[in-house]
Short mmCIF file of C-alpha atoms in Angstrom, two decimals:
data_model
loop_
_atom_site.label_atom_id
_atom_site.label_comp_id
_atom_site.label_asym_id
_atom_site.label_seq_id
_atom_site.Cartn_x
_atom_site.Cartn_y
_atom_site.Cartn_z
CA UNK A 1 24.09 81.40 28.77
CA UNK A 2 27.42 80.56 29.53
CA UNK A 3 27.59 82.88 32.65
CA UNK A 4 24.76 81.41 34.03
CA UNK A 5 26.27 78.14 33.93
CA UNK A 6 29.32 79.52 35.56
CA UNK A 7 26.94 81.05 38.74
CA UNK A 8 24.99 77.48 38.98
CA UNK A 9 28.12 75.60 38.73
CA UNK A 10 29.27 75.97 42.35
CA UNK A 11 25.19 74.80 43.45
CA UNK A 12 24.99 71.86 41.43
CA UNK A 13 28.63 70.27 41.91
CA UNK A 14 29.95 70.92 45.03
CA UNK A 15 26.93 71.38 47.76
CA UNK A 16 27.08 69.09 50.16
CA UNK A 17 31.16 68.49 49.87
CA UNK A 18 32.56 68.80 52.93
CA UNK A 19 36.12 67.89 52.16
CA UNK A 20 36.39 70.24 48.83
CA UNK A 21 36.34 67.72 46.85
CA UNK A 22 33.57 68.73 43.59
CA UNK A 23 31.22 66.07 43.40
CA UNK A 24 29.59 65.50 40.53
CA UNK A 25 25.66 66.33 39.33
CA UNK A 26 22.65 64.08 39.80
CA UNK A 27 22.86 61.04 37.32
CA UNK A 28 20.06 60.18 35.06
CA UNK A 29 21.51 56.79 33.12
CA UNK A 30 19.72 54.74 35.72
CA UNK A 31 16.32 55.80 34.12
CA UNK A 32 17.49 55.37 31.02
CA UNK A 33 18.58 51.68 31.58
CA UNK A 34 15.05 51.51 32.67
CA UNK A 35 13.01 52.94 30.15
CA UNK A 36 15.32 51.20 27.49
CA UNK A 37 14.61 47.73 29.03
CA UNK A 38 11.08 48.22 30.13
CA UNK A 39 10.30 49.29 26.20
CA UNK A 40 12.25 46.12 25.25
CA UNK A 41 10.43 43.32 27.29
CA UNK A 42 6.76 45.32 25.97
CA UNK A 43 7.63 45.60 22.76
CA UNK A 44 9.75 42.05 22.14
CA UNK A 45 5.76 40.69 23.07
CA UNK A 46 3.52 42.82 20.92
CA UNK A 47 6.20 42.81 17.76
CA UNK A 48 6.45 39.21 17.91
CA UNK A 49 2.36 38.80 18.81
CA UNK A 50 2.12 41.43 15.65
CA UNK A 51 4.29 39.35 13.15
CA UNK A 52 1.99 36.32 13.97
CA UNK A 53 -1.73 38.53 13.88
CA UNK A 54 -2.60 37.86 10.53
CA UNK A 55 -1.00 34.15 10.14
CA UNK A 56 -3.10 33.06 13.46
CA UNK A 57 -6.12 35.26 13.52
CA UNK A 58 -6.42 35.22 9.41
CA UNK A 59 -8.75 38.16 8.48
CA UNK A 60 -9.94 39.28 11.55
CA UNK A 61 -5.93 39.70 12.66
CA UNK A 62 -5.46 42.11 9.38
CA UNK A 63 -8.63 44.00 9.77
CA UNK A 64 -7.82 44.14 13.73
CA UNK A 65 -4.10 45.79 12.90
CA UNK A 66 -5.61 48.21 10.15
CA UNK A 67 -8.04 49.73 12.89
CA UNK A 68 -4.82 49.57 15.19
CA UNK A 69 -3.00 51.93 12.81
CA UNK A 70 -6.36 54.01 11.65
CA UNK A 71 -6.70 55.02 15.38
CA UNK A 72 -3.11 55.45 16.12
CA UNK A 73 -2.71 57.91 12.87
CA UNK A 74 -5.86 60.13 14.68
CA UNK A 75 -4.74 59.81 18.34
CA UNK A 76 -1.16 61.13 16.81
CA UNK A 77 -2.97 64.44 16.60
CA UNK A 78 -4.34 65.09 19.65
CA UNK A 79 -1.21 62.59 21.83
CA UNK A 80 1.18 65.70 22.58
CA UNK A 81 -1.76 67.16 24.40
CA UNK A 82 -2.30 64.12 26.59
CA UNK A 83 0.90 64.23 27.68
CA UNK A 84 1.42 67.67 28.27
CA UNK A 85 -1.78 67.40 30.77
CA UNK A 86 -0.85 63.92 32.38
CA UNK A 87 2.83 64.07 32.63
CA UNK A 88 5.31 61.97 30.46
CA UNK A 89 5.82 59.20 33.17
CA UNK A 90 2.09 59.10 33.94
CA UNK A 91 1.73 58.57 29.94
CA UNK A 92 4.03 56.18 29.86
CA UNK A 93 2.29 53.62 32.60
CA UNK A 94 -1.16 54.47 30.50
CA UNK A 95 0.55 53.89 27.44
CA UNK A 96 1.75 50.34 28.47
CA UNK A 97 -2.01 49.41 29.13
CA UNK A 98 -2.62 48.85 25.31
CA UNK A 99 -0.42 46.41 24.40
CA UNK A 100 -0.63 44.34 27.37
CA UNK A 101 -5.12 44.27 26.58
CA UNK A 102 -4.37 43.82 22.97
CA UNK A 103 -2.24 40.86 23.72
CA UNK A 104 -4.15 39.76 26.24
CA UNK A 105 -7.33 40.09 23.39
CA UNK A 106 -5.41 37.51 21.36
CA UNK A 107 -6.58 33.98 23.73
CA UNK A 108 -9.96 34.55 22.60
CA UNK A 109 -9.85 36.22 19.27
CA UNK A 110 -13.24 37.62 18.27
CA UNK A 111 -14.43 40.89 16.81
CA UNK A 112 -15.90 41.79 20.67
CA UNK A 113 -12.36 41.76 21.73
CA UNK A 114 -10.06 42.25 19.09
CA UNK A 115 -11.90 45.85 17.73
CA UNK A 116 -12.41 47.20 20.93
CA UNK A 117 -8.42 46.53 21.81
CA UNK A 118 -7.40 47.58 18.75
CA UNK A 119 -9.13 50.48 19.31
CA UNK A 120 -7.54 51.08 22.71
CA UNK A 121 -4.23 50.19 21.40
CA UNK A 122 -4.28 53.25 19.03
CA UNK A 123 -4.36 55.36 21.69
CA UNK A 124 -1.66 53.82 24.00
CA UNK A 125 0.25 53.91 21.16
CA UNK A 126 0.36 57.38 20.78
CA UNK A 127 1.04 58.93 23.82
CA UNK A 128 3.67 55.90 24.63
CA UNK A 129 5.86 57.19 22.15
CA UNK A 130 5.18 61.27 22.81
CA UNK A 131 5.74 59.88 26.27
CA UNK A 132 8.82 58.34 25.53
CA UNK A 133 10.48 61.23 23.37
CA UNK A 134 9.17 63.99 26.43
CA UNK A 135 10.87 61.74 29.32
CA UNK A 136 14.27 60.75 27.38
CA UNK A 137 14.24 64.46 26.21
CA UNK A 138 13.75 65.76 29.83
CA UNK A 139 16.33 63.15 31.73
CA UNK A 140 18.81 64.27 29.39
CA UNK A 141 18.61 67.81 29.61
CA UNK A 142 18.36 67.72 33.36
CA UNK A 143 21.54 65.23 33.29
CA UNK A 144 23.56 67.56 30.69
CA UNK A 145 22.47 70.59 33.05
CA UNK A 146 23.48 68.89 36.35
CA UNK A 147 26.83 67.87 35.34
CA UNK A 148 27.80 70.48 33.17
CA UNK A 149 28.16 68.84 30.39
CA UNK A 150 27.22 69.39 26.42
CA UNK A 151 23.45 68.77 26.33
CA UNK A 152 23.21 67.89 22.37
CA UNK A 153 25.75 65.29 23.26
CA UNK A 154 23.99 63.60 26.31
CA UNK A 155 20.96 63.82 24.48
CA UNK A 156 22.63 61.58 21.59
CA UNK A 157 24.05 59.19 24.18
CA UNK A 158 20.75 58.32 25.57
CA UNK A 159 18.87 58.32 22.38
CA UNK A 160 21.48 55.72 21.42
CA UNK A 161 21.22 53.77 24.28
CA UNK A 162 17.28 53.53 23.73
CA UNK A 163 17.28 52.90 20.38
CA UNK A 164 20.01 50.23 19.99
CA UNK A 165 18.52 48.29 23.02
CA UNK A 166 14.58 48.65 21.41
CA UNK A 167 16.25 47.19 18.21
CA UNK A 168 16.77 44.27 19.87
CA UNK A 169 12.83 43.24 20.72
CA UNK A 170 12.01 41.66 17.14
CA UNK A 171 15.49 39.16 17.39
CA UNK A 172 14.40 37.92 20.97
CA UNK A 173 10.71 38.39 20.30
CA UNK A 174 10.56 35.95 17.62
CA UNK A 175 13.04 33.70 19.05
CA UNK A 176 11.01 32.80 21.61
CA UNK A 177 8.29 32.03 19.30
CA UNK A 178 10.19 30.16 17.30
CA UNK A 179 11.12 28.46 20.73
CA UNK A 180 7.58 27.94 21.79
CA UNK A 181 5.05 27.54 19.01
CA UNK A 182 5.25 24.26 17.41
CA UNK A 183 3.46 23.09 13.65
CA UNK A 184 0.32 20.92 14.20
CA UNK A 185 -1.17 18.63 11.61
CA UNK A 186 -2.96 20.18 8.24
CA UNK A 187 -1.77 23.57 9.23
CA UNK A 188 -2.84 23.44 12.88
CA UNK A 189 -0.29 25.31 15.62
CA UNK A 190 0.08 24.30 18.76
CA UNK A 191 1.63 26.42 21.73
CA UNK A 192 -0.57 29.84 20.61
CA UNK A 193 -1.90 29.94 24.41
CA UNK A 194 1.67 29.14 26.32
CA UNK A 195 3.11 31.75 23.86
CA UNK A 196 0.50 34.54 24.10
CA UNK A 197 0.70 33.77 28.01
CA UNK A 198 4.52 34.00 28.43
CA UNK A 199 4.25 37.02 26.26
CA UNK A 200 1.58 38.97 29.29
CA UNK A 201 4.13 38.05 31.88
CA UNK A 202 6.95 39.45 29.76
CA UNK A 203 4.76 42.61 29.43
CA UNK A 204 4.11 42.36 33.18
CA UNK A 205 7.40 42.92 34.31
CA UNK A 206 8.39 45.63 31.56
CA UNK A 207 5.27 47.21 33.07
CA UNK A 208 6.40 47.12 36.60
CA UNK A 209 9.57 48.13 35.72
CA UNK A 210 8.12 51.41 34.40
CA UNK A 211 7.50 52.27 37.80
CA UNK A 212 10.66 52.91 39.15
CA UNK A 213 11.75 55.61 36.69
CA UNK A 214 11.79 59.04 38.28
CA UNK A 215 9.22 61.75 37.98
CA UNK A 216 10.86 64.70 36.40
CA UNK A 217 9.67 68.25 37.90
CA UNK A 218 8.98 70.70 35.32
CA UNK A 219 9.35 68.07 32.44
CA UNK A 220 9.10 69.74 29.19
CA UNK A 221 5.84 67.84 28.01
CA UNK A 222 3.65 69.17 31.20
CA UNK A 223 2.14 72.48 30.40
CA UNK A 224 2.79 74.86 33.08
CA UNK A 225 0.04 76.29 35.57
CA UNK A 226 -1.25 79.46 34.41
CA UNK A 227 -0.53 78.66 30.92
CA UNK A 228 -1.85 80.98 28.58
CA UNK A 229 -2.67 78.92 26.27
CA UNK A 230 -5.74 76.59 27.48
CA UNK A 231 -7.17 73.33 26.49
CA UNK A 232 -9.32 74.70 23.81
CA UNK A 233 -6.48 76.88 22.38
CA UNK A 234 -4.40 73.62 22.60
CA UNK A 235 -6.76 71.72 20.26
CA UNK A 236 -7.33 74.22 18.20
CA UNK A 237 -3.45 74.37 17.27
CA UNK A 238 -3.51 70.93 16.87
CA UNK A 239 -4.38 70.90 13.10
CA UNK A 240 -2.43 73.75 12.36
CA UNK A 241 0.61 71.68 13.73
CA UNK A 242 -0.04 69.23 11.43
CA UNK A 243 -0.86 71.22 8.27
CA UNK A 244 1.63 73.52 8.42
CA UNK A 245 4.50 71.50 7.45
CA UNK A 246 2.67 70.65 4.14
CA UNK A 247 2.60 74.00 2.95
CA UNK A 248 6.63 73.44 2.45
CA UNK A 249 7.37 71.42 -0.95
CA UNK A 250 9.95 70.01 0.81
CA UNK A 251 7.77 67.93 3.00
CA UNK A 252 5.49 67.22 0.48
CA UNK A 253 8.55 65.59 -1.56
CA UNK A 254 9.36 63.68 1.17
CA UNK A 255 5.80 62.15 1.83
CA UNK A 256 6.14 59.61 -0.43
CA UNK A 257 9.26 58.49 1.00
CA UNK A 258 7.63 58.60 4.75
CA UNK A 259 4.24 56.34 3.16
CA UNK A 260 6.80 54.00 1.53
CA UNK A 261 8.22 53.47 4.63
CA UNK A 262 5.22 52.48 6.46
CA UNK A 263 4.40 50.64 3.36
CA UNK A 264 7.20 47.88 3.57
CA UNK A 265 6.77 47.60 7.58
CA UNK A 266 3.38 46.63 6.88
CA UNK A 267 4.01 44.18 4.14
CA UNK A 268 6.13 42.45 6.15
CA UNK A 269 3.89 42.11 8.86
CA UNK A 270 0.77 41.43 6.69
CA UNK A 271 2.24 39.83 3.42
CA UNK A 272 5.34 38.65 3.82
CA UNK A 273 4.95 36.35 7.10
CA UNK A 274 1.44 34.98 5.94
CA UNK A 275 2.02 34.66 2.28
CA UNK A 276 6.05 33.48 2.22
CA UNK A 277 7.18 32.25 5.07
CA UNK A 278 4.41 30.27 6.09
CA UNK A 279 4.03 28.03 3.33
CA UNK A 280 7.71 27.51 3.09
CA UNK A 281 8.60 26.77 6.71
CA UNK A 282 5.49 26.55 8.61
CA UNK A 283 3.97 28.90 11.09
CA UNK A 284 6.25 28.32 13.58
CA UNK A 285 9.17 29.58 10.81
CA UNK A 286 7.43 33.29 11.26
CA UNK A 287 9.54 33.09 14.64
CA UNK A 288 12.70 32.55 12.85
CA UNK A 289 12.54 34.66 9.71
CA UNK A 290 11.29 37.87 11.87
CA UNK A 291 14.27 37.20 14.09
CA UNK A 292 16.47 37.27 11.31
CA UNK A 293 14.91 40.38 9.90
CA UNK A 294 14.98 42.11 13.34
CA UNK A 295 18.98 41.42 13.37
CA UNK A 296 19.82 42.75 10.35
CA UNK A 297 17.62 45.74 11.23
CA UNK A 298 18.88 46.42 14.63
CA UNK A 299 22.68 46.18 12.63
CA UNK A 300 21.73 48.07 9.81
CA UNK A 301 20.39 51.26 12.13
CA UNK A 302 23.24 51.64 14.22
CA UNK A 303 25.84 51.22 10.56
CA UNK A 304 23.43 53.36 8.80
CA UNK A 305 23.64 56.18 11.53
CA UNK A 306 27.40 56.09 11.85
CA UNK A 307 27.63 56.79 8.34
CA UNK A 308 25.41 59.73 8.23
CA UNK A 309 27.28 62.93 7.93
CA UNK A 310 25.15 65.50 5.71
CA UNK A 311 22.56 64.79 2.62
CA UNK A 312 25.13 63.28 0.28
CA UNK A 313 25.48 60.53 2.54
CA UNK A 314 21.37 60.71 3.51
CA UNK A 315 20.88 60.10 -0.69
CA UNK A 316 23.24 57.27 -1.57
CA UNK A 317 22.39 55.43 1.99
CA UNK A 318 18.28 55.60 1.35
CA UNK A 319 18.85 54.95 -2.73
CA UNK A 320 20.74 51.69 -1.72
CA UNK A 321 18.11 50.67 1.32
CA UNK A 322 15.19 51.19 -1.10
CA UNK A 323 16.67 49.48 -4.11
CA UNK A 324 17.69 45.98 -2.02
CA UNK A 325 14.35 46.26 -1.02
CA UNK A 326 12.93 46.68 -4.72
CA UNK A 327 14.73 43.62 -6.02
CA UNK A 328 12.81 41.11 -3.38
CA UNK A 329 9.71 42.46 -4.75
CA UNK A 330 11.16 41.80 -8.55
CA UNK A 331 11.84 38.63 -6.88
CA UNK A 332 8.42 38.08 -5.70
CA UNK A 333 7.12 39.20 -9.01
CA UNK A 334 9.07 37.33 -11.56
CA UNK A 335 10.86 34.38 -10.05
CA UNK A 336 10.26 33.10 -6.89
CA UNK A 337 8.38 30.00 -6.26
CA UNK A 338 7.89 27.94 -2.93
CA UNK A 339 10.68 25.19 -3.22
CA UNK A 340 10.68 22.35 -0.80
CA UNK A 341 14.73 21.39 1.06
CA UNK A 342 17.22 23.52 1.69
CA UNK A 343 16.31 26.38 -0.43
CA UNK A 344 12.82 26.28 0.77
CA UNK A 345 14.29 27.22 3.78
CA UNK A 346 17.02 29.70 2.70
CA UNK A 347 14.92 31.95 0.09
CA UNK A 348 12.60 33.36 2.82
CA UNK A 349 15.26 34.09 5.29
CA UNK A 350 17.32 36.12 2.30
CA UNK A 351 13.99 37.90 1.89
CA UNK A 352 13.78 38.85 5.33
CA UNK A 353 17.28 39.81 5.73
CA UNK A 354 17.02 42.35 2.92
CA UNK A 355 13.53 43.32 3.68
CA UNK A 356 15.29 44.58 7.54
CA UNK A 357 18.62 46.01 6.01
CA UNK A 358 16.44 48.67 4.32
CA UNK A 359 13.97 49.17 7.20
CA UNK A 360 16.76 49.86 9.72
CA UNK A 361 17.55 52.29 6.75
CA UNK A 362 14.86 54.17 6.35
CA UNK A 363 14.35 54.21 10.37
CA UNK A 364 17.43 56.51 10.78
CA UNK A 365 17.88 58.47 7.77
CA UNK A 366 14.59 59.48 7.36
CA UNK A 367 15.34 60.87 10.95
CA UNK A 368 17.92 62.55 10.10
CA UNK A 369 16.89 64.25 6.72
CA UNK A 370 13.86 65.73 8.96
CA UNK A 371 16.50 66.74 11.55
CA UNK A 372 18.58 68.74 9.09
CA UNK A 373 15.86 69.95 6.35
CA UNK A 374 13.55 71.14 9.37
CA UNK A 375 15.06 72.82 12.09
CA UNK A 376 12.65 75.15 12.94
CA UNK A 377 9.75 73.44 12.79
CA UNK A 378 11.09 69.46 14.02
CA UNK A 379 8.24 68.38 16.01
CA UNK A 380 5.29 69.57 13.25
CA UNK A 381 7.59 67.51 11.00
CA UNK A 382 8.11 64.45 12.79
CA UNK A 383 4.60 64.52 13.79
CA UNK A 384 4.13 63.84 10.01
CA UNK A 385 5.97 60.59 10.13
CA UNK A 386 3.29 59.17 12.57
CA UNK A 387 0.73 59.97 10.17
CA UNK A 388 1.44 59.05 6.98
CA UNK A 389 3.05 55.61 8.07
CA UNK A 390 -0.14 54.91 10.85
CA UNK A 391 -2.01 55.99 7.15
CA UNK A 392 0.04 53.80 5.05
CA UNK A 393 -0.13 50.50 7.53
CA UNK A 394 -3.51 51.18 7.91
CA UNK A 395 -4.20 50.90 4.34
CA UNK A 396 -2.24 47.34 3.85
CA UNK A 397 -3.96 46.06 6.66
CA UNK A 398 -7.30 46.52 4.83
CA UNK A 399 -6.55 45.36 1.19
CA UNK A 400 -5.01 42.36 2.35
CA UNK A 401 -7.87 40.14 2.79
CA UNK A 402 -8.92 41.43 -0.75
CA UNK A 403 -5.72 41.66 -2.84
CA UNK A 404 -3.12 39.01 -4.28
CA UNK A 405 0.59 38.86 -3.40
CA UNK A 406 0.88 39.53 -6.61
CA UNK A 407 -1.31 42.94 -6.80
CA UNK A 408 0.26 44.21 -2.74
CA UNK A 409 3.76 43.28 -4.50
CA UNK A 410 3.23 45.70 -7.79
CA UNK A 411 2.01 48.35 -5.12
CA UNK A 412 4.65 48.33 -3.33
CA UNK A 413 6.97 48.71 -6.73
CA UNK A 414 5.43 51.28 -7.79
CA UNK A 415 5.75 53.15 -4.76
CA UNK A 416 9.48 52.47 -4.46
CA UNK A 417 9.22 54.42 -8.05
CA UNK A 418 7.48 57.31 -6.56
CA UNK A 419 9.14 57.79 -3.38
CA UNK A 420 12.77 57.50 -4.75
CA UNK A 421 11.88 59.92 -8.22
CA UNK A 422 10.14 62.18 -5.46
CA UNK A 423 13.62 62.09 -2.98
CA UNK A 424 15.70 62.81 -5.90
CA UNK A 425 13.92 65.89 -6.93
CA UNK A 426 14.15 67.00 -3.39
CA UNK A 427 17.79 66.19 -3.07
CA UNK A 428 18.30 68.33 -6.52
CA UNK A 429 16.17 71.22 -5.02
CA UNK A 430 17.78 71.37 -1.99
CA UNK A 431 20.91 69.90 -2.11
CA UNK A 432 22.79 72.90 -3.46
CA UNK A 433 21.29 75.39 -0.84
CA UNK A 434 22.86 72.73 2.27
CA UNK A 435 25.95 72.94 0.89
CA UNK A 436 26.30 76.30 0.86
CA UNK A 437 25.23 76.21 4.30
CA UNK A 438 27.57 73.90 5.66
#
């Protein structure tokens, strides 16, 4: 490996140099600036549009996000395919398509619009994000490879760019909402049309941007002509992919963990903003509270991944995420009531605070306990995160209209019992066998 880096050396850095001088290797960070900012202006309009869905839209908004999330979890299975056949860039414009319809679905909410681009949406979703991982992936290998650098590190430099700037869309998402959308009399909002409306053009230009990142030849998502393994091989593997991991007790000790996780997202979106915020601050408080939630969030996955080193640190940071979390539903359960002032004000925005510390948590460890627990088999594993959180969201989405706060919030309890009794017999299990290994 190393010689052939040594022979390609001389190709890649110097060609072209007239004056001896080395020059250095084709540069990639441009298309990541571009796919990081492109994925913030799309997603800063549908996580904001999201937060509102089920305050706005009432039942048909939850029922709409639960098919969302029913036909993301099944286009999951079948997404790495699409991409391999269309190209990662090519995915990524198709992808983009969903979210600006389902928006776009939202000035005349009905089932004839919102089902069908729900529906849709499932799909974009899912080869938007294989898209994404392929491209980022690809860039950085070709950028590590033409300037001779480490590739695990460039690959963590641009994963790091793209995640710390996509952090960013719920804080300016809902601030805008909270700049636009005003409380009407007896519960009436005004502003929904503006807002949805400045949201499309906001998804415009992310869109257009999308265009200017570079094709990569070769890209590792595109199956190569003369493949042989064809499109009916390719979806027959498909379920295997996804069952396979499950014969390993280790996965099936984290599953809990990974439906928890989808769990809490939901309730936030579903629960949280309808039943807590709203009648404390008013609709147009859902802008505010989800700002504050996606701040803390954004903060608490970059400090979260800094201070992962190995398992030890993977148990006690998770254990503390999912605990905060646990005493806002105890909270919820036993002593909170809405309070008019100040407070009124204050006790939701502690909620949400909490509510993102331990979502940014479980965003990056989770990550990284897959990373290290599943080395030789990473993408059948993180395929499983897709599913059992699309499964999870899809599920809250649908009891909602049907359940109390009161009935989602001991759910949710006893599923922070579950998950963390399940993660601590996987950390006993395993924990001694990692150490020896590091």
């Amino acid at each position: 490996m190393d010689s052939r880096n040594d022979e390609e050396a001389p190709f890649l850095l110097v060609t072209g140099s007239e004056d001896g001088k080395v020059r250095t290797g084709k540069s990639y960070t441009r298309d990541v600036h571009i796919l990081s900012l492109s994925f913030l202006l799309i997603f800063l309009a549908f996580g904001a549009a999201q937060n509102l869905e089920t305050t706005i839209n009432k039942d048909l908004g939850t029922i709409s996000l639960g098919i969302l999330y029913v036909s993301f979890m099944f286009c999951s299975m079948v997404a790495s395919l699409v991409v391999r056949l269309m190209g990662s860039k090519n995915a990524l414009l198709l992808g983009t398509t969903g979210y600006w319809l389902f928006v776009a679905a939202n000035l005349k909410p009905s089932w004839i619009t919102m089902v069908p681009a729900s529906l849709y949406l499932g799909f974009a979703a899912s080869i938007i994000w294989v898209g994404q991982g392929t491209y980022l992936t690809s860039i950085a290998r070709s950028h590590a490879k033409e300037n001779h650098v480490h590739e695990g590190s460039i690959i963590g430099v641009f994963n790091g760019e793209f995640w710390a700037i996509f952090a960013c869309h719920q804080l300016f998402g809902n601030l805008l909402t909270l700049t636009l959308l005003k409380d009407g009399k007896e519960g009436s909002t005004s502003g929904t049309t503006l807002l949805l409306l400045v949201f499309l053009l906001i998804m415009t230009f992310g869109t257009i941007l999308m265009f200017f990142i570079r094709k990569i030849e070769g890209e590792d998502g595109k199956e190569p002509v003369g493949s042989s393994m064809g499109l009916v091989d390719s979806l027959l593997s498909l379920p295997r992919m996804i069952i396979t991991p499950l014969l390993d007790v280790r996965m099936l000790l984290i599953v809990p963990l990974l439906a928890y996780s989808g769990l809490q997202q939901a309730f936030v979106w579903a629960e949280f903003t309808k039943e807590i915020v709203t009648p404390a601050i008013g609709v147009s408080g859902v802008g505010g509270a989800m700002a504050v939630y996606g701040a803390l969030n954004a903060v608490c996955s970059i400090t979260a991944g800094r201070f992962t080193s190995g398992l030890s640190s993977i148990i006690f940071i998770v254990s503390g995420g999912v605990v905060a979390q646990a005493s806002v539903f105890l909270w919820l359960l036993l002593g909170y009531r809405t309070t008019s002032g100040v407070l009124g004000t204050v006790y939701p925005l502690i909620m949400a605070a909490i509510l993102g510390i331990g979502d940014g948590i479980l965003n990056t460890q989770i990550s990284a306990l897959l990373a290290l627990l599943f080395k030789h088999d990473t993408e059948g594993a993180f395929a499983q995160v897709k599913v059992w959180q699309s499964a999870s969201i899809a599920i809250v989405f649908f009891l909602s209209p049907y359940i109390s706060l009161q009935a989602m919030v001991i759910v949710m309890l006893v599923m922070v019992c579950v998950s963390l009794l399940s993660f601590l017999v996987l950390t006993l299990k395993v924990e001694s066998v990692f150490s020896r290994n590091e």
